[in-house]
CSV table of C-alpha atoms and ligand atoms in Angstrom, one decimal:
chain,number,residue,atom,x,y,z
X,281,MET,CA,-109.9,-39.7,-53.3
X,282,ILE,CA,-112.6,-37.8,-55.2
X,283,VAL,CA,-113.9,-34.6,-53.7
X,284,PRO,CA,-116.7,-33.1,-55.8
X,285,PHE,CA,-117.3,-29.3,-55.6
X,286,VAL,CA,-120.9,-29.7,-54.6
X,287,ASP,CA,-123.2,-32.7,-54.1
X,288,LEU,CA,-126.9,-31.8,-54.6
X,289,LYS,CA,-127.8,-35.5,-54.9
X,290,SER,CA,-126.9,-36.5,-51.3
X,291,GLN,CA,-129.0,-33.6,-50.0
X,292,TYR,CA,-131.9,-34.6,-52.2
X,293,HIS,CA,-131.7,-38.2,-50.8
X,294,SER,CA,-131.6,-37.0,-47.2
X,295,ILE,CA,-135.1,-35.4,-47.7
X,296,LYS,CA,-136.4,-37.4,-50.7
X,297,GLN,CA,-139.7,-38.6,-49.1
X,298,GLU,CA,-140.8,-35.1,-48.2
X,299,ILE,CA,-139.7,-33.6,-51.5
X,300,ASP,CA,-141.3,-36.3,-53.6
X,301,LYS,CA,-144.6,-36.0,-51.7
X,302,ALA,CA,-144.6,-32.2,-52.1
X,303,ILE,CA,-144.0,-32.5,-55.9
X,304,GLN,CA,-146.7,-35.2,-56.1
X,305,ASP,CA,-149.2,-33.0,-54.3
X,306,VAL,CA,-148.6,-30.2,-56.8
X,307,LEU,CA,-149.1,-32.6,-59.7
X,308,GLU,CA,-152.3,-33.9,-58.3
X,309,ASN,CA,-153.7,-30.4,-57.7
X,310,THR,CA,-152.6,-29.3,-61.2
X,311,SER,CA,-152.0,-25.8,-59.9
X,312,PHE,CA,-148.7,-25.1,-61.5
X,313,ILE,CA,-148.6,-21.3,-61.4
X,314,GLY,CA,-149.4,-19.3,-58.3
X,315,GLY,CA,-151.9,-20.6,-55.7
X,316,PRO,CA,-151.7,-21.1,-52.0
X,317,ILE,CA,-148.3,-23.0,-52.0
X,318,VAL,CA,-146.5,-20.0,-53.5
X,319,ARG,CA,-148.1,-17.6,-50.9
X,320,GLU,CA,-147.2,-20.1,-48.1
X,321,PHE,CA,-143.6,-20.1,-49.2
X,322,GLU,CA,-143.5,-16.3,-49.4
X,323,GLN,CA,-144.8,-16.1,-45.9
X,324,SER,CA,-142.5,-18.8,-44.5
X,325,PHE,CA,-139.5,-17.1,-46.1
X,326,SER,CA,-140.3,-13.6,-44.9
X,327,GLY,CA,-141.0,-15.0,-41.5
X,328,TYR,CA,-137.6,-16.7,-41.5
X,329,LEU,CA,-135.9,-13.4,-42.3
X,330,GLY,CA,-138.1,-11.3,-40.1
X,331,VAL,CA,-139.2,-9.0,-42.9
X,332,GLN,CA,-142.7,-8.0,-43.7
X,333,HIS,CA,-143.1,-8.8,-47.4
X,334,CYS,CA,-141.8,-11.4,-49.8
X,335,VAL,CA,-142.6,-11.3,-53.5
X,336,SER,CA,-141.5,-14.4,-55.3
X,337,CYS,CA,-140.2,-14.2,-58.9
X,338,ALA,CA,-138.5,-16.3,-61.6
X,339,ASN,CA,-134.9,-15.9,-60.5
X,340,GLY,CA,-132.4,-13.7,-58.6
X,341,THR,CA,-131.5,-11.6,-61.6
X,342,ASP,CA,-135.1,-10.6,-62.3
X,343,ALA,CA,-135.5,-9.8,-58.6
X,344,ILE,CA,-132.8,-7.1,-58.9
X,345,GLU,CA,-134.3,-5.7,-62.1
X,346,ILE,CA,-137.8,-5.6,-60.6
X,347,VAL,CA,-136.7,-3.7,-57.5
X,348,LEU,CA,-134.7,-1.2,-59.7
X,349,GLN,CA,-137.8,-0.7,-61.8
X,350,SER,CA,-140.1,-0.3,-58.8
X,351,LEU,CA,-137.7,2.4,-57.6
X,352,ASP,CA,-138.0,4.2,-61.0
X,353,ILE,CA,-134.3,3.8,-61.6
X,354,GLY,CA,-133.6,3.8,-65.3
X,355,VAL,CA,-132.0,5.8,-68.2
X,356,GLY,CA,-129.6,8.5,-66.9
X,357,ASP,CA,-129.3,7.0,-63.4
X,358,GLU,CA,-126.2,5.5,-61.8
X,359,VAL,CA,-126.1,2.6,-59.4
X,360,ILE,CA,-123.0,1.7,-57.4
X,361,VAL,CA,-122.2,-2.0,-57.4
X,362,PRO,CA,-119.1,-4.0,-56.2
X,363,ALA,CA,-116.3,-4.7,-58.7
X,364,MET,CA,-116.5,-8.4,-57.7
X,365,SER,CA,-119.7,-10.3,-57.9
X,366,TRP,CA,-121.6,-12.5,-60.2
X,367,ILE,CA,-122.5,-10.4,-63.3
X,368,SER,CA,-126.2,-10.2,-62.5
X,369,THR,CA,-125.6,-7.5,-59.9
X,370,ALA,CA,-124.3,-5.1,-62.7
X,371,GLU,CA,-126.2,-6.5,-65.6
X,372,ALA,CA,-129.6,-5.9,-63.9
X,373,VAL,CA,-128.7,-2.2,-63.7
X,374,ASN,CA,-128.0,-2.2,-67.5
X,375,THR,CA,-131.2,-4.0,-68.2
X,376,VAL,CA,-133.3,-1.3,-66.7
X,377,GLY,CA,-131.3,1.3,-68.8
X,378,ALA,CA,-129.2,2.7,-65.9
X,379,THR,CA,-125.4,2.6,-65.6
X,380,PRO,CA,-123.6,0.4,-63.1
X,381,VAL,CA,-120.7,2.3,-61.4
X,382,PHE,CA,-118.2,0.0,-59.8
X,383,ALA,CA,-116.5,0.3,-56.4
X,384,ASP,CA,-113.7,-1.9,-55.4
X,385,VAL,CA,-114.1,-4.4,-52.6
X,386,LEU,CA,-112.4,-4.6,-49.1
X,387,PRO,CA,-109.2,-6.6,-48.7
X,388,GLU,CA,-109.8,-10.0,-47.0
X,389,LYS,CA,-113.6,-9.4,-46.6
X,390,PHE,CA,-114.2,-8.9,-50.4
X,391,THR,CA,-117.5,-7.1,-49.9
X,392,ILE,CA,-117.9,-3.6,-51.3
X,393,ASP,CA,-115.7,-0.9,-49.7
X,394,PRO,CA,-117.8,1.9,-48.2
X,395,VAL,CA,-115.0,4.4,-48.7
X,396,LYS,CA,-114.8,3.5,-52.4
X,397,ILE,CA,-118.6,3.9,-52.6
X,398,ARG,CA,-118.2,7.5,-51.4
X,399,SER,CA,-115.6,8.3,-54.1
X,400,LYS,CA,-118.0,7.0,-56.9
X,401,ILE,CA,-121.1,9.1,-55.9
X,402,THR,CA,-122.2,11.7,-58.5
X,403,ASP,CA,-125.4,13.7,-58.8
X,404,ARG,CA,-126.8,10.9,-60.9
X,405,THR,CA,-126.3,8.2,-58.3
X,406,LYS,CA,-129.6,6.7,-57.2
X,407,ALA,CA,-128.8,3.5,-55.4
X,408,ILE,CA,-126.2,1.1,-54.0
X,409,ILE,CA,-126.3,-2.6,-54.4
X,410,PRO,CA,-124.1,-4.2,-51.8
X,411,VAL,CA,-123.5,-8.0,-52.3
X,412,HIS,CA,-123.1,-10.3,-49.4
X,413,LEU,CA,-120.4,-12.1,-51.3
X,414,TYR,CA,-119.7,-15.8,-50.7
X,415,GLY,CA,-122.1,-15.7,-47.8
X,416,LYS,CA,-120.4,-12.9,-45.8
X,417,ALA,CA,-122.3,-9.8,-44.9
X,418,ALA,CA,-121.2,-6.5,-46.5
X,419,GLU,CA,-120.4,-3.6,-44.1
X,420,MET,CA,-124.0,-2.6,-43.7
X,421,SER,CA,-123.7,0.1,-41.0
X,422,GLU,CA,-121.2,2.1,-43.0
X,423,ILE,CA,-123.1,1.5,-46.2
X,424,MET,CA,-126.4,2.6,-44.7
X,425,ALA,CA,-124.6,5.7,-43.3
X,426,VAL,CA,-123.4,6.7,-46.8
X,427,ALA,CA,-126.8,6.0,-48.3
X,428,ASN,CA,-128.5,8.2,-45.7
X,429,GLU,CA,-126.0,11.0,-46.1
X,430,PHE,CA,-126.5,11.1,-49.9
X,431,ASP,CA,-130.2,10.0,-50.0
X,432,LEU,CA,-129.5,6.8,-51.9
X,433,LYS,CA,-131.6,3.6,-52.1
X,434,VAL,CA,-130.0,0.4,-50.9
X,435,ILE,CA,-130.8,-2.9,-52.5
X,436,GLU,CA,-129.1,-5.9,-50.8
X,437,ASP,CA,-128.1,-8.7,-53.2
X,438,CYS,CA,-128.5,-11.7,-50.9
X,439,ALA,CA,-128.2,-14.3,-53.6
X,440,GLN,CA,-125.3,-16.0,-51.8
X,441,ALA,CA,-126.2,-15.3,-48.2
X,442,HIS,CA,-129.5,-16.9,-47.0
X,443,GLY,CA,-129.6,-16.5,-43.2
X,444,ALA,CA,-126.3,-14.5,-42.9
X,445,GLU,CA,-126.1,-11.8,-40.3
X,446,PHE,CA,-124.3,-8.5,-39.9
X,447,ARG,CA,-123.5,-8.0,-36.2
X,448,GLY,CA,-126.4,-10.1,-35.1
X,449,GLN,CA,-129.0,-8.7,-37.5
X,450,LYS,CA,-130.1,-10.8,-40.5
X,451,ILE,CA,-129.1,-9.4,-43.8
X,452,SER,CA,-131.9,-8.4,-46.1
X,453,THR,CA,-133.3,-6.2,-43.3
X,454,PHE,CA,-131.0,-3.2,-43.7
X,455,GLY,CA,-131.8,-1.7,-47.1
X,456,ASP,CA,-135.0,-0.6,-48.9
X,457,ALA,CA,-135.3,-4.0,-50.4
X,458,ALA,CA,-133.3,-7.2,-50.8
X,459,THR,CA,-133.1,-9.8,-53.5
X,460,PHE,CA,-132.5,-13.6,-53.2
X,461,SER,CA,-131.8,-16.3,-55.8
X,462,PHE,CA,-132.9,-19.9,-55.2
X,463,TYR,CA,-130.7,-21.2,-58.1
X,464,PRO,CA,-130.1,-24.9,-57.3
X,465,GLY,CA,-126.5,-24.4,-56.1
X,466,LYS,CA,-127.3,-21.5,-53.7
X,467,ASN,CA,-127.6,-22.2,-49.9
X,468,LEU,CA,-131.4,-22.5,-50.3
X,469,GLY,CA,-131.7,-23.9,-53.8
X,470,ALA,CA,-134.8,-24.9,-55.8
X,471,TYR,CA,-134.7,-27.6,-58.5
X,472,GLY,CA,-134.7,-25.0,-61.2
X,473,ASP,CA,-134.7,-21.2,-61.4
X,474,ALA,CA,-136.3,-19.3,-58.6
X,475,GLY,CA,-135.9,-16.0,-56.7
X,476,CYS,CA,-137.6,-13.4,-54.6
X,477,ILE,CA,-137.6,-9.8,-53.3
X,478,VAL,CA,-138.1,-8.9,-49.7
X,479,SER,CA,-138.9,-5.6,-48.1
X,480,ASN,CA,-140.4,-3.9,-45.1
X,481,ASN,CA,-141.9,-1.3,-47.4
X,482,GLY,CA,-145.4,-2.4,-48.3
X,483,ASP,CA,-145.9,0.0,-51.2
X,484,LEU,CA,-142.6,-1.0,-52.7
X,485,ALA,CA,-143.4,-4.7,-52.3
X,486,GLU,CA,-146.8,-4.2,-53.9
X,487,LYS,CA,-145.2,-2.4,-56.9
X,488,CYS,CA,-142.7,-5.3,-57.3
X,489,ARG,CA,-145.6,-7.8,-57.2
X,490,MET,CA,-147.3,-5.8,-60.0
X,491,ILE,CA,-144.2,-5.5,-62.1
X,492,ALA,CA,-143.5,-9.3,-61.8
X,493,ASN,CA,-147.1,-10.0,-62.9
X,494,HIS,CA,-147.8,-7.9,-66.0
X,495,GLY,CA,-148.5,-4.8,-64.0
X,496,GLN,CA,-151.6,-6.3,-62.4
X,497,LEU,CA,-152.6,-7.2,-58.9
X,498,SER,CA,-155.8,-8.8,-59.9
X,499,LYS,CA,-156.5,-10.5,-63.2
X,500,HIS,CA,-156.9,-8.1,-66.2
X,501,ASN,CA,-156.4,-5.0,-64.1
X,502,HIS,CA,-153.2,-3.8,-65.7
X,503,GLN,CA,-152.2,-0.6,-63.9
X,504,MET,CA,-148.8,-0.4,-65.6
X,505,THR,CA,-146.7,-2.4,-68.0
X,506,GLY,CA,-144.8,-5.1,-66.2
X,507,ARG,CA,-143.4,-8.5,-67.2
X,508,ASN,CA,-143.8,-12.2,-66.5
X,509,SER,CA,-141.5,-13.3,-63.7
X,510,ARG,CA,-143.1,-15.9,-61.5
X,511,LEU,CA,-142.1,-18.6,-59.1
X,512,ASP,CA,-143.4,-22.0,-60.3
X,513,THR,CA,-145.6,-23.7,-57.8
X,514,LEU,CA,-143.4,-26.8,-58.0
X,515,GLN,CA,-140.4,-24.8,-57.0
X,516,ALA,CA,-142.3,-23.1,-54.2
X,517,ALA,CA,-143.3,-26.6,-52.8
X,518,ILE,CA,-139.7,-27.7,-53.0
X,519,LEU,CA,-138.4,-24.6,-51.3
X,520,GLN,CA,-141.0,-24.8,-48.6
X,521,VAL,CA,-139.6,-28.3,-47.6
X,522,LYS,CA,-136.0,-27.2,-47.9
X,523,LEU,CA,-136.5,-24.0,-45.8
X,524,LYS,CA,-137.1,-26.2,-42.7
X,525,TYR,CA,-133.5,-27.4,-43.0
X,526,ILE,CA,-131.6,-24.2,-43.9
X,527,ASP,CA,-130.4,-23.5,-40.4
X,528,GLU,CA,-129.1,-27.0,-40.0
X,529,TRP,CA,-127.4,-26.9,-43.3
X,530,THR,CA,-125.9,-23.5,-42.6
X,531,ALA,CA,-124.5,-24.7,-39.3
X,532,GLN,CA,-122.9,-27.6,-41.1
X,533,ARG,CA,-121.4,-25.2,-43.7
X,534,ILE,CA,-119.9,-23.1,-40.9
X,535,GLU,CA,-118.5,-26.1,-39.1
X,536,LYS,CA,-116.8,-27.3,-42.2
X,537,ALA,CA,-115.4,-23.9,-43.0
X,538,LYS,CA,-114.0,-23.7,-39.5
X,539,TYR,CA,-112.4,-27.1,-40.0
X,540,TYR,CA,-110.8,-25.9,-43.3
X,541,ASN,CA,-109.5,-22.8,-41.5
X,542,GLU,CA,-108.0,-25.0,-38.8
X,543,CYS,CA,-106.5,-27.5,-41.3
X,544,LEU,CA,-105.0,-24.8,-43.5
X,545,ARG,CA,-103.8,-22.5,-40.7
X,546,GLU,CA,-100.1,-23.3,-41.4
X,547,LEU,CA,-100.3,-22.3,-45.0
X,548,ASN,CA,-99.2,-18.8,-45.8
X,549,ILE,CA,-102.4,-17.9,-47.6
X,550,THR,CA,-105.4,-15.7,-47.0
X,551,LEU,CA,-108.3,-17.7,-45.5
X,552,PRO,CA,-111.9,-16.5,-45.2
X,553,VAL,CA,-112.4,-14.0,-42.4
X,554,MET,CA,-114.6,-15.0,-39.5
X,555,ASP,CA,-115.6,-11.9,-37.5
X,556,ASP,CA,-118.6,-10.7,-35.5
X,557,SER,CA,-120.9,-11.2,-38.5
X,558,LYS,CA,-122.4,-14.6,-39.3
X,559,HIS,CA,-120.8,-15.9,-42.6
X,560,VAL,CA,-123.0,-18.6,-44.1
X,561,PHE,CA,-120.3,-19.9,-46.4
X,562,HIS,CA,-122.0,-20.2,-49.7
X,563,LEU,CA,-118.4,-20.5,-50.9
X,564,TYR,CA,-115.2,-21.2,-49.1
X,565,VAL,CA,-112.6,-19.0,-51.0
X,566,ILE,CA,-108.9,-19.0,-50.3
X,567,ASN,CA,-106.4,-16.6,-51.9
X,568,ILE,CA,-103.3,-18.3,-53.1
X,569,GLU,CA,-100.4,-17.6,-55.4
X,570,ASP,CA,-100.1,-19.5,-58.6
X,571,ARG,CA,-103.8,-20.2,-58.3
X,572,ASP,CA,-104.2,-21.7,-61.8
X,573,GLU,CA,-101.4,-24.3,-61.2
X,574,VAL,CA,-102.8,-25.1,-57.7
X,575,LYS,CA,-106.2,-25.6,-59.3
X,576,THR,CA,-104.8,-28.0,-62.0
X,577,GLU,CA,-102.8,-29.9,-59.5
X,578,LEU,CA,-105.8,-30.4,-57.2
X,579,GLN,CA,-107.9,-31.5,-60.1
X,580,LYS,CA,-105.3,-34.2,-60.9
X,581,ARG,CA,-105.6,-35.4,-57.3
X,582,GLY,CA,-109.4,-35.6,-57.5
X,583,VAL,CA,-110.4,-32.3,-55.9
X,584,ALA,CA,-112.8,-30.1,-57.9
X,585,THR,CA,-112.5,-26.4,-57.3
X,586,GLN,CA,-114.0,-23.4,-59.0
X,587,ILE,CA,-113.2,-19.7,-59.4
X,588,HIS,CA,-115.6,-16.9,-58.2
X,589,TYR,CA,-114.9,-15.0,-60.4
X,590,PRO,CA,-112.2,-15.1,-62.9
X,591,ASN,CA,-112.7,-11.5,-63.8
X,592,ALA,CA,-113.4,-8.3,-61.9
X,593,LEU,CA,-116.7,-7.0,-63.3
X,594,PRO,CA,-115.2,-3.7,-64.7
X,595,LEU,CA,-112.7,-5.7,-66.8
X,596,LEU,CA,-115.4,-7.7,-68.6
X,597,PRO,CA,-116.0,-6.8,-72.3
X,598,PRO,CA,-119.3,-4.9,-71.8
X,599,TYR,CA,-117.6,-2.5,-69.3
X,600,ILE,CA,-113.9,-2.3,-69.8
X,601,ALA,CA,-113.9,0.5,-72.4
X,602,ASN,CA,-115.1,3.0,-69.8
X,603,GLU,CA,-113.0,1.7,-66.9
X,604,ASN,CA,-109.7,2.5,-65.3
X,605,ILE,CA,-108.1,-0.7,-64.1
X,606,ALA,CA,-106.2,1.1,-61.4
X,607,ASP,CA,-109.5,1.6,-59.6
X,608,TYR,CA,-109.9,-2.0,-58.7
X,609,PRO,CA,-106.7,-3.5,-57.3
X,610,ILE,CA,-108.4,-5.7,-54.7
X,611,ALA,CA,-111.1,-7.2,-57.0
X,612,ILE,CA,-108.4,-7.8,-59.7
X,613,ALA,CA,-106.1,-9.6,-57.2
X,614,LEU,CA,-109.1,-11.7,-56.0
X,615,ALA,CA,-109.9,-12.7,-59.6
X,616,GLN,CA,-106.2,-13.8,-59.9
X,617,ASN,CA,-105.7,-15.6,-56.6
X,618,GLY,CA,-109.2,-16.6,-55.4
X,619,LEU,CA,-109.9,-20.3,-55.4
X,620,SER,CA,-113.2,-21.8,-54.1
X,621,LEU,CA,-112.7,-25.2,-52.4
X,622,PRO,CA,-115.4,-27.8,-52.1
X,623,LEU,CA,-117.9,-26.9,-49.4
X,624,PHE,CA,-121.4,-28.2,-48.8
X,625,PRO,CA,-123.3,-29.3,-45.7
X,626,GLU,CA,-122.7,-33.1,-46.4
X,627,LEU,CA,-119.0,-32.8,-47.0
X,628,LYS,CA,-117.1,-35.3,-44.9
X,629,LYS,CA,-114.3,-34.1,-42.6
X,630,SER,CA,-112.0,-36.7,-44.0
X,631,LYS,CA,-112.4,-35.0,-47.4
X,632,ILE,CA,-111.5,-31.7,-46.0
X,633,GLU,CA,-108.4,-33.2,-44.4
X,634,TYR,CA,-107.5,-34.7,-47.8
X,635,VAL,CA,-107.9,-31.3,-49.6
X,636,ALA,CA,-105.8,-29.6,-46.9
X,637,GLU,CA,-103.1,-32.3,-47.2
X,638,GLN,CA,-102.8,-31.7,-50.9
X,639,LEU,CA,-102.5,-27.9,-50.4
X,640,LEU,CA,-99.9,-28.4,-47.7
X,641,SER,CA,-97.9,-30.7,-49.8
X,642,PHE,CA,-97.6,-28.1,-52.6
X,643,GLU,CA,-96.3,-25.6,-50.1
X,644,LYS,CA,-93.5,-27.9,-48.9
X,645,LYS,CA,-92.2,-28.6,-52.4
K,834,PLP,C1,-126.7,-16.2,-58.3
K,834,PLP,C2,-126.6,-14.8,-58.2
K,834,PLP,C3,-127.5,-13.8,-58.7
K,834,PLP,C4,-128.5,-14.2,-59.7
K,834,PLP,O1,-129.4,-15.2,-59.4
K,834,PLP,P1,-130.1,-16.1,-60.6
K,834,PLP,O2,-131.2,-16.7,-59.8
K,834,PLP,O3,-129.1,-17.0,-61.1
K,834,PLP,O4,-130.6,-15.1,-61.6
K,834,PLP,C5,-127.3,-12.5,-58.5
K,834,PLP,N1,-126.3,-12.1,-57.7
K,834,PLP,C6,-125.4,-12.9,-57.1
K,834,PLP,C7,-124.4,-12.3,-56.2
K,834,PLP,C8,-125.5,-14.3,-57.3
K,834,PLP,O5,-124.6,-15.1,-56.8
């Protein structure tokens, strides 16, 4: 049996008519940048989240940089980020001239540890960027408490967690601003690069919109120096169609993740935690000894897996020189033992059973 890691094609085919029509309409209107379709998507997405403002941009990495810039965070400032994430979370901090300061993640939940955040605060700290890693909400009430105590900004990196909730409240609504990626493989994915910033702070959103569009709100009225980071109209049209299905797709992800948990229950490994927060399972990550051998063995049996991520961020070449490895035991163990199994809304239960059977057979050997 072949089990692919993701299958973007079957999702496209399930909504092909609508998508093709949306694309065709953009082509006929030849409005490729900006225009009403981009604004409509921004309104739909902020409505979906229950936030007041959505500013679209070119990708999820730009989104973080733009928020940092809009908060005047730059040279000499420190921003606390989790030791385990996709590199963008830390890299965006470097791009604006500030320094990412890493905090280890929580055991089993793998989101940033609020106690470790405290231990990393200095008088240069300006902000915290919690990441809702794999689709699981970070510990937002404790994080907001630390942020309020030390007067720090909070930027939620929601790239992996469209629609996730922390104790009944949608993520992206806790901090000063939140960022999303619509990279094709994300839970809400465009057919190319795309991203956005959301916020309930109108002034902040307006500044982000200016920065993303050459420092102007109207044409040739450059109030500041900005950049070019726009959402293509084609991508907005595609996202507008796909947004209608996100809750359905998320429900399917959750159902499949629960089925994995059930099928893998007997294994002596760490399975994803399902607690009182809504995990949207961008990734289904198990922690297993001899991970690399297990990965190779699964590959031989037709099962594609991936690693998110093979290195804790502080151990990467751009950062390692200034880091103390002993600070990040949880992130480092996750880099060693974490294995992402195939999970996508269209994944058949029979394939989950097959993956589980393979894993169980290794255990018995
Ligand atoms: C994907 C991702 C990003 C970056 O998004 P891009 O659209 O690829 O730039 C940022 N943070 C996290 C946690 C991500 O998973």
